């Protein structure tokens, strides 16, 4: 009698439906709380931990509720994923974080596509049209996310050219792929035994092609938007896959990721003065350089002559207020620790030092904040653009390290350029500006920066930021 009861016992009975739904609600709220904490630098670490624990607990209760806890084959796969994740966490440098994020977005999309594919296999003879359509949609979106993210990661890691790649009849190809994918998703609701293998192949192949065609045309200047958009798509694919397999927790968490990614995408579009529709249609941000309607910049030599008359190290001596503007060049040169040392030196000499961060500085949202905090910069010294922009005109010196487009005054008056209308840091309003840049070439937008050509109050120090900032420190 007792053995019969034990044989009939199922791990799923450990969680009744009411308890399961309550736990799902609590975990979803925990993920939201984690995202809220991650919106502030000083609580970002705690937010990341809360969300990670919530997701881990979500995996556990899913294993229990779906009665798959005893399926031993799951655990070697989880162990491999855990080891791989720990290796990445240890070996990937902070400068490589944008491409890692892009890669993880792709892995999330692939996971959703795999789950949805198995769901579609189990449903193809079923009359459940909703389940088959949602499974088809998850396969398509997940595959697009995977291949689009692979291209984005390749561009960020310089395995693929960061320049936009425009194919012959690019827009026509994009439209055809979309039409075929929409047709295959609708057809997925009316599968029969004969059409299933062909339809699944069409979904995977055309979705992969669309992911590549979509991402390959995006240039470096739009990469922050692309990353956040792909993040949104990975969450959307997970949520739709949750509908296909009737998993409420997957729907909730996937929806949260998708919505937060979409909000972030809109914030990035506003910060870069880019239209999301243009990004979705594959229109590049790199256009003609354009010219300012109000002034034409003089030759670069004028700045070099001024810089030669006064040692930049003398400019910062005795100053009271300094604003440092870090950019992707600082990240590339791994100069964040030297920049912190420079700030400490200036503070020791009696100056107040603040850091100004543009929303799209670096290659993904929050990239500069993470780099500075990693270097030990105090949370309270880091300011977002809207909070510090009015202070440039009153600062004694602005020090720019590897930034260009985010402070380019052409955004105000050079109509027809990709950055026209983009909110920028008001560095040009400072009376004295010291710029550490590798060279005088334009940034990712391809638009010349008039600050380099200002005749007075600008010192441009060319070269690798790690070397030039170190040399500057030695002269103080």
mmCIF file of N, CA and C in Angstrom, residues 120-185:
data_model
loop_
_atom_site.group_PDB
_atom_site.id
_atom_site.type_symbol
_atom_site.label_atom_id
_atom_site.label_comp_id
_atom_site.label_asym_id
_atom_site.label_seq_id
_atom_site.Cartn_x
_atom_site.Cartn_y
_atom_site.Cartn_z
ATOM 1 N N UNK A 120 6.012 23.470 -30.818
ATOM 2 C CA UNK A 120 5.361 23.345 -32.121
ATOM 3 C C UNK A 120 5.320 21.891 -32.575
ATOM 4 N N UNK A 121 6.393 21.140 -32.289
ATOM 5 C CA UNK A 121 6.423 19.716 -32.628
ATOM 6 C C UNK A 121 5.281 18.971 -31.923
ATOM 7 N N UNK A 122 5.081 19.308 -30.659
ATOM 8 C CA UNK A 122 4.043 18.606 -29.888
ATOM 9 C C UNK A 122 2.636 19.052 -30.251
ATOM 10 N N UNK A 123 2.512 20.209 -30.909
ATOM 11 C CA UNK A 123 1.186 20.759 -31.200
ATOM 12 C C UNK A 123 0.766 20.620 -32.661
ATOM 13 N N UNK A 124 1.654 20.114 -33.534
ATOM 14 C CA UNK A 124 1.352 20.242 -34.958
ATOM 15 C C UNK A 124 0.143 19.445 -35.409
ATOM 16 N N UNK A 125 -0.291 18.438 -34.640
ATOM 17 C CA UNK A 125 -1.510 17.706 -34.971
ATOM 18 C C UNK A 125 -2.676 18.137 -34.076
ATOM 19 N N UNK A 126 -2.442 19.137 -33.264
ATOM 20 C CA UNK A 126 -3.463 19.608 -32.326
ATOM 21 C C UNK A 126 -4.323 20.700 -32.972
ATOM 22 N N UNK A 127 -5.560 20.849 -32.522
ATOM 23 C CA UNK A 127 -6.417 21.944 -33.025
ATOM 24 C C UNK A 127 -6.131 23.282 -32.336
ATOM 25 N N UNK A 128 -5.128 23.315 -31.456
ATOM 26 C CA UNK A 128 -4.799 24.514 -30.693
ATOM 27 C C UNK A 128 -4.101 25.539 -31.594
ATOM 28 N N UNK A 129 -4.901 26.361 -32.261
ATOM 29 C CA UNK A 129 -4.353 27.361 -33.190
ATOM 30 C C UNK A 129 -3.521 28.404 -32.442
ATOM 31 N N UNK A 130 -4.021 28.851 -31.292
ATOM 32 C CA UNK A 130 -3.296 29.874 -30.524
ATOM 33 C C UNK A 130 -1.910 29.374 -30.118
ATOM 34 N N UNK A 131 -1.838 28.141 -29.624
ATOM 35 C CA UNK A 131 -0.556 27.584 -29.211
ATOM 36 C C UNK A 131 0.416 27.478 -30.372
ATOM 37 N N UNK A 132 -0.080 27.065 -31.540
ATOM 38 C CA UNK A 132 0.805 26.898 -32.703
ATOM 39 C C UNK A 132 1.264 28.245 -33.266
ATOM 40 N N UNK A 133 0.385 29.231 -33.267
ATOM 41 C CA UNK A 133 0.769 30.552 -33.749
ATOM 42 C C UNK A 133 1.792 31.195 -32.826
ATOM 43 N N UNK A 134 1.550 31.102 -31.518
ATOM 44 C CA UNK A 134 2.506 31.693 -30.574
ATOM 45 C C UNK A 134 3.854 30.973 -30.628
ATOM 46 N N UNK A 135 3.833 29.667 -30.805
ATOM 47 C CA UNK A 135 5.089 28.923 -30.934
ATOM 48 C C UNK A 135 5.839 29.365 -32.192
ATOM 49 N N UNK A 136 5.115 29.528 -33.290
ATOM 50 C CA UNK A 136 5.733 29.975 -34.542
ATOM 51 C C UNK A 136 6.328 31.369 -34.394
ATOM 52 N N UNK A 137 5.576 32.252 -33.738
ATOM 53 C CA UNK A 137 6.053 33.623 -33.544
ATOM 54 C C UNK A 137 7.308 33.643 -32.677
ATOM 55 N N UNK A 138 7.334 32.822 -31.622
ATOM 56 C CA UNK A 138 8.506 32.761 -30.746
ATOM 57 C C UNK A 138 9.724 32.229 -31.492
ATOM 58 N N UNK A 139 9.505 31.247 -32.368
ATOM 59 C CA UNK A 139 10.614 30.717 -33.174
ATOM 60 C C UNK A 139 11.206 31.806 -34.051
ATOM 61 N N UNK A 140 10.344 32.565 -34.706
ATOM 62 C CA UNK A 140 10.802 33.616 -35.622
ATOM 63 C C UNK A 140 11.538 34.716 -34.864
ATOM 64 N N UNK A 141 10.928 35.227 -33.803
ATOM 65 C CA UNK A 141 11.552 36.339 -33.059
ATOM 66 C C UNK A 141 12.841 35.881 -32.380
ATOM 67 N N UNK A 142 12.818 34.684 -31.817
ATOM 68 C CA UNK A 142 14.019 34.165 -31.165
ATOM 69 C C UNK A 142 15.172 33.982 -32.133
ATOM 70 N N UNK A 143 14.880 33.488 -33.331
ATOM 71 C CA UNK A 143 15.934 33.285 -34.332
ATOM 72 C C UNK A 143 16.460 34.610 -34.856
ATOM 73 N N UNK A 144 15.569 35.567 -35.082
ATOM 74 C CA UNK A 144 16.008 36.910 -35.487
ATOM 75 C C UNK A 144 16.936 37.498 -34.433
ATOM 76 N N UNK A 145 16.556 37.345 -33.162
ATOM 77 C CA UNK A 145 17.366 37.869 -32.059
ATOM 78 C C UNK A 145 18.739 37.211 -32.035
ATOM 79 N N UNK A 146 18.775 35.898 -32.231
ATOM 80 C CA UNK A 146 20.050 35.175 -32.211
ATOM 81 C C UNK A 146 20.999 35.689 -33.280
ATOM 82 N N UNK A 147 20.546 35.697 -34.521
ATOM 83 C CA UNK A 147 21.456 36.058 -35.614
ATOM 84 C C UNK A 147 21.726 37.557 -35.659
ATOM 85 N N UNK A 148 20.728 38.365 -35.284
ATOM 86 C CA UNK A 148 20.983 39.798 -35.197
ATOM 87 C C UNK A 148 22.001 40.115 -34.123
ATOM 88 N N UNK A 149 21.928 39.412 -32.987
ATOM 89 C CA UNK A 149 22.861 39.629 -31.890
ATOM 90 C C UNK A 149 24.263 39.152 -32.245
ATOM 91 N N UNK A 150 24.359 38.066 -32.984
ATOM 92 C CA UNK A 150 25.678 37.584 -33.415
ATOM 93 C C UNK A 150 26.373 38.616 -34.300
ATOM 94 N N UNK A 151 25.605 39.235 -35.197
ATOM 95 C CA UNK A 151 26.178 40.284 -36.043
ATOM 96 C C UNK A 151 26.584 41.485 -35.203
ATOM 97 N N UNK A 152 25.727 41.881 -34.255
ATOM 98 C CA UNK A 152 26.038 43.024 -33.389
ATOM 99 C C UNK A 152 27.285 42.759 -32.565
ATOM 100 N N UNK A 153 27.386 41.553 -31.991
ATOM 101 C CA UNK A 153 28.570 41.202 -31.206
ATOM 102 C C UNK A 153 29.814 41.184 -32.075
ATOM 103 N N UNK A 154 29.668 40.681 -33.300
ATOM 104 C CA UNK A 154 30.805 40.659 -34.221
ATOM 105 C C UNK A 154 31.286 42.051 -34.585
ATOM 106 N N UNK A 155 30.347 42.969 -34.791
ATOM 107 C CA UNK A 155 30.719 44.356 -35.085
ATOM 108 C C UNK A 155 31.409 45.005 -33.887
ATOM 109 N N UNK A 156 30.858 44.789 -32.700
ATOM 110 C CA UNK A 156 31.433 45.385 -31.502
ATOM 111 C C UNK A 156 32.830 44.831 -31.210
ATOM 112 N N UNK A 157 33.036 43.564 -31.514
ATOM 113 C CA UNK A 157 34.329 42.928 -31.266
ATOM 114 C C UNK A 157 35.292 43.095 -32.442
ATOM 115 N N UNK A 158 34.833 43.802 -33.476
ATOM 116 C CA UNK A 158 35.631 44.103 -34.663
ATOM 117 C C UNK A 158 35.989 42.856 -35.468
ATOM 118 N N UNK A 159 35.214 41.785 -35.284
ATOM 119 C CA UNK A 159 35.341 40.626 -36.148
ATOM 120 C C UNK A 159 34.698 40.938 -37.496
ATOM 121 N N UNK A 160 33.655 41.780 -37.453
ATOM 122 C CA UNK A 160 32.968 42.272 -38.640
ATOM 123 C C UNK A 160 33.166 43.780 -38.690
ATOM 124 N N UNK A 161 33.257 44.322 -39.883
ATOM 125 C CA UNK A 161 33.427 45.765 -40.025
ATOM 126 C C UNK A 161 32.307 46.515 -39.329
ATOM 127 N N UNK A 162 32.676 47.572 -38.585
ATOM 128 C CA UNK A 162 31.679 48.367 -37.877
ATOM 129 C C UNK A 162 30.929 49.304 -38.808
ATOM 130 N N UNK A 163 31.394 49.430 -40.028
ATOM 131 C CA UNK A 163 30.701 50.283 -40.991
ATOM 132 C C UNK A 163 29.413 49.610 -41.458
ATOM 133 N N UNK A 164 28.405 50.384 -41.780
ATOM 134 C CA UNK A 164 27.162 49.800 -42.299
ATOM 135 C C UNK A 164 27.405 49.055 -43.610
ATOM 136 N N UNK A 165 26.795 47.904 -43.743
ATOM 137 C CA UNK A 165 26.898 47.115 -44.970
ATOM 138 C C UNK A 165 25.543 47.158 -45.664
ATOM 139 N N UNK A 166 25.502 47.753 -46.828
ATOM 140 C CA UNK A 166 24.253 47.891 -47.575
ATOM 141 C C UNK A 166 24.290 46.951 -48.777
ATOM 142 N N UNK A 167 23.362 46.010 -48.795
ATOM 143 C CA UNK A 167 23.279 45.055 -49.895
ATOM 144 C C UNK A 167 22.509 45.660 -51.062
ATOM 145 N N UNK A 168 22.730 45.162 -52.258
ATOM 146 C CA UNK A 168 21.893 45.591 -53.392
ATOM 147 C C UNK A 168 20.419 45.274 -53.096
ATOM 148 N N UNK A 169 19.544 46.243 -53.316
ATOM 149 C CA UNK A 169 18.109 46.083 -53.053
ATOM 150 C C UNK A 169 17.863 45.684 -51.585
ATOM 151 N N UNK A 170 18.604 46.307 -50.698
ATOM 152 C CA UNK A 170 18.541 45.948 -49.283
ATOM 153 C C UNK A 170 17.121 46.049 -48.726
ATOM 154 N N UNK A 171 16.442 47.151 -49.022
ATOM 155 C CA UNK A 171 15.102 47.349 -48.480
ATOM 156 C C UNK A 171 14.113 46.355 -49.072
ATOM 157 N N UNK A 172 14.288 46.019 -50.332
ATOM 158 C CA UNK A 172 13.411 45.038 -50.983
ATOM 159 C C UNK A 172 13.591 43.668 -50.337
ATOM 160 N N UNK A 173 14.843 43.303 -50.081
ATOM 161 C CA UNK A 173 15.133 42.016 -49.434
ATOM 162 C C UNK A 173 14.503 41.968 -48.047
ATOM 163 N N UNK A 174 14.646 43.062 -47.294
ATOM 164 C CA UNK A 174 14.066 43.129 -45.953
ATOM 165 C C UNK A 174 12.553 42.942 -46.003
ATOM 166 N N UNK A 175 11.902 43.608 -46.932
ATOM 167 C CA UNK A 175 10.445 43.516 -47.056
ATOM 168 C C UNK A 175 10.002 42.106 -47.421
ATOM 169 N N UNK A 176 10.703 41.485 -48.358
ATOM 170 C CA UNK A 176 10.361 40.116 -48.781
ATOM 171 C C UNK A 176 10.500 39.145 -47.611
ATOM 172 N N UNK A 177 11.584 39.288 -46.861
ATOM 173 C CA UNK A 177 11.794 38.408 -45.709
ATOM 174 C C UNK A 177 10.679 38.577 -44.680
ATOM 175 N N UNK A 178 10.269 39.808 -44.435
ATOM 176 C CA UNK A 178 9.196 40.058 -43.475
ATOM 177 C C UNK A 178 7.872 39.442 -43.930
ATOM 178 N N UNK A 179 7.568 39.590 -45.207
ATOM 179 C CA UNK A 179 6.314 39.047 -45.740
ATOM 180 C C UNK A 179 6.300 37.529 -45.611
ATOM 181 N N UNK A 180 7.402 36.891 -45.968
ATOM 182 C CA UNK A 180 7.484 35.428 -45.878
ATOM 183 C C UNK A 180 7.339 34.970 -44.430
ATOM 184 N N UNK A 181 7.994 35.691 -43.512
ATOM 185 C CA UNK A 181 7.927 35.323 -42.099
ATOM 186 C C UNK A 181 6.503 35.484 -41.543
ATOM 187 N N UNK A 182 5.837 36.563 -41.917
ATOM 188 C CA UNK A 182 4.459 36.758 -41.471
ATOM 189 C C UNK A 182 3.552 35.658 -42.005
ATOM 190 N N UNK A 183 3.741 35.284 -43.250
ATOM 191 C CA UNK A 183 2.951 34.210 -43.861
ATOM 192 C C UNK A 183 3.208 32.878 -43.146
ATOM 193 N N UNK A 184 4.469 32.615 -42.798
ATOM 194 C CA UNK A 184 4.800 31.346 -42.149
ATOM 195 C C UNK A 184 4.227 31.285 -40.728
ATOM 196 N N UNK A 185 4.190 32.442 -40.043
ATOM 197 C CA UNK A 185 3.628 32.477 -38.688
ATOM 198 C C UNK A 185 2.127 32.178 -38.718
#
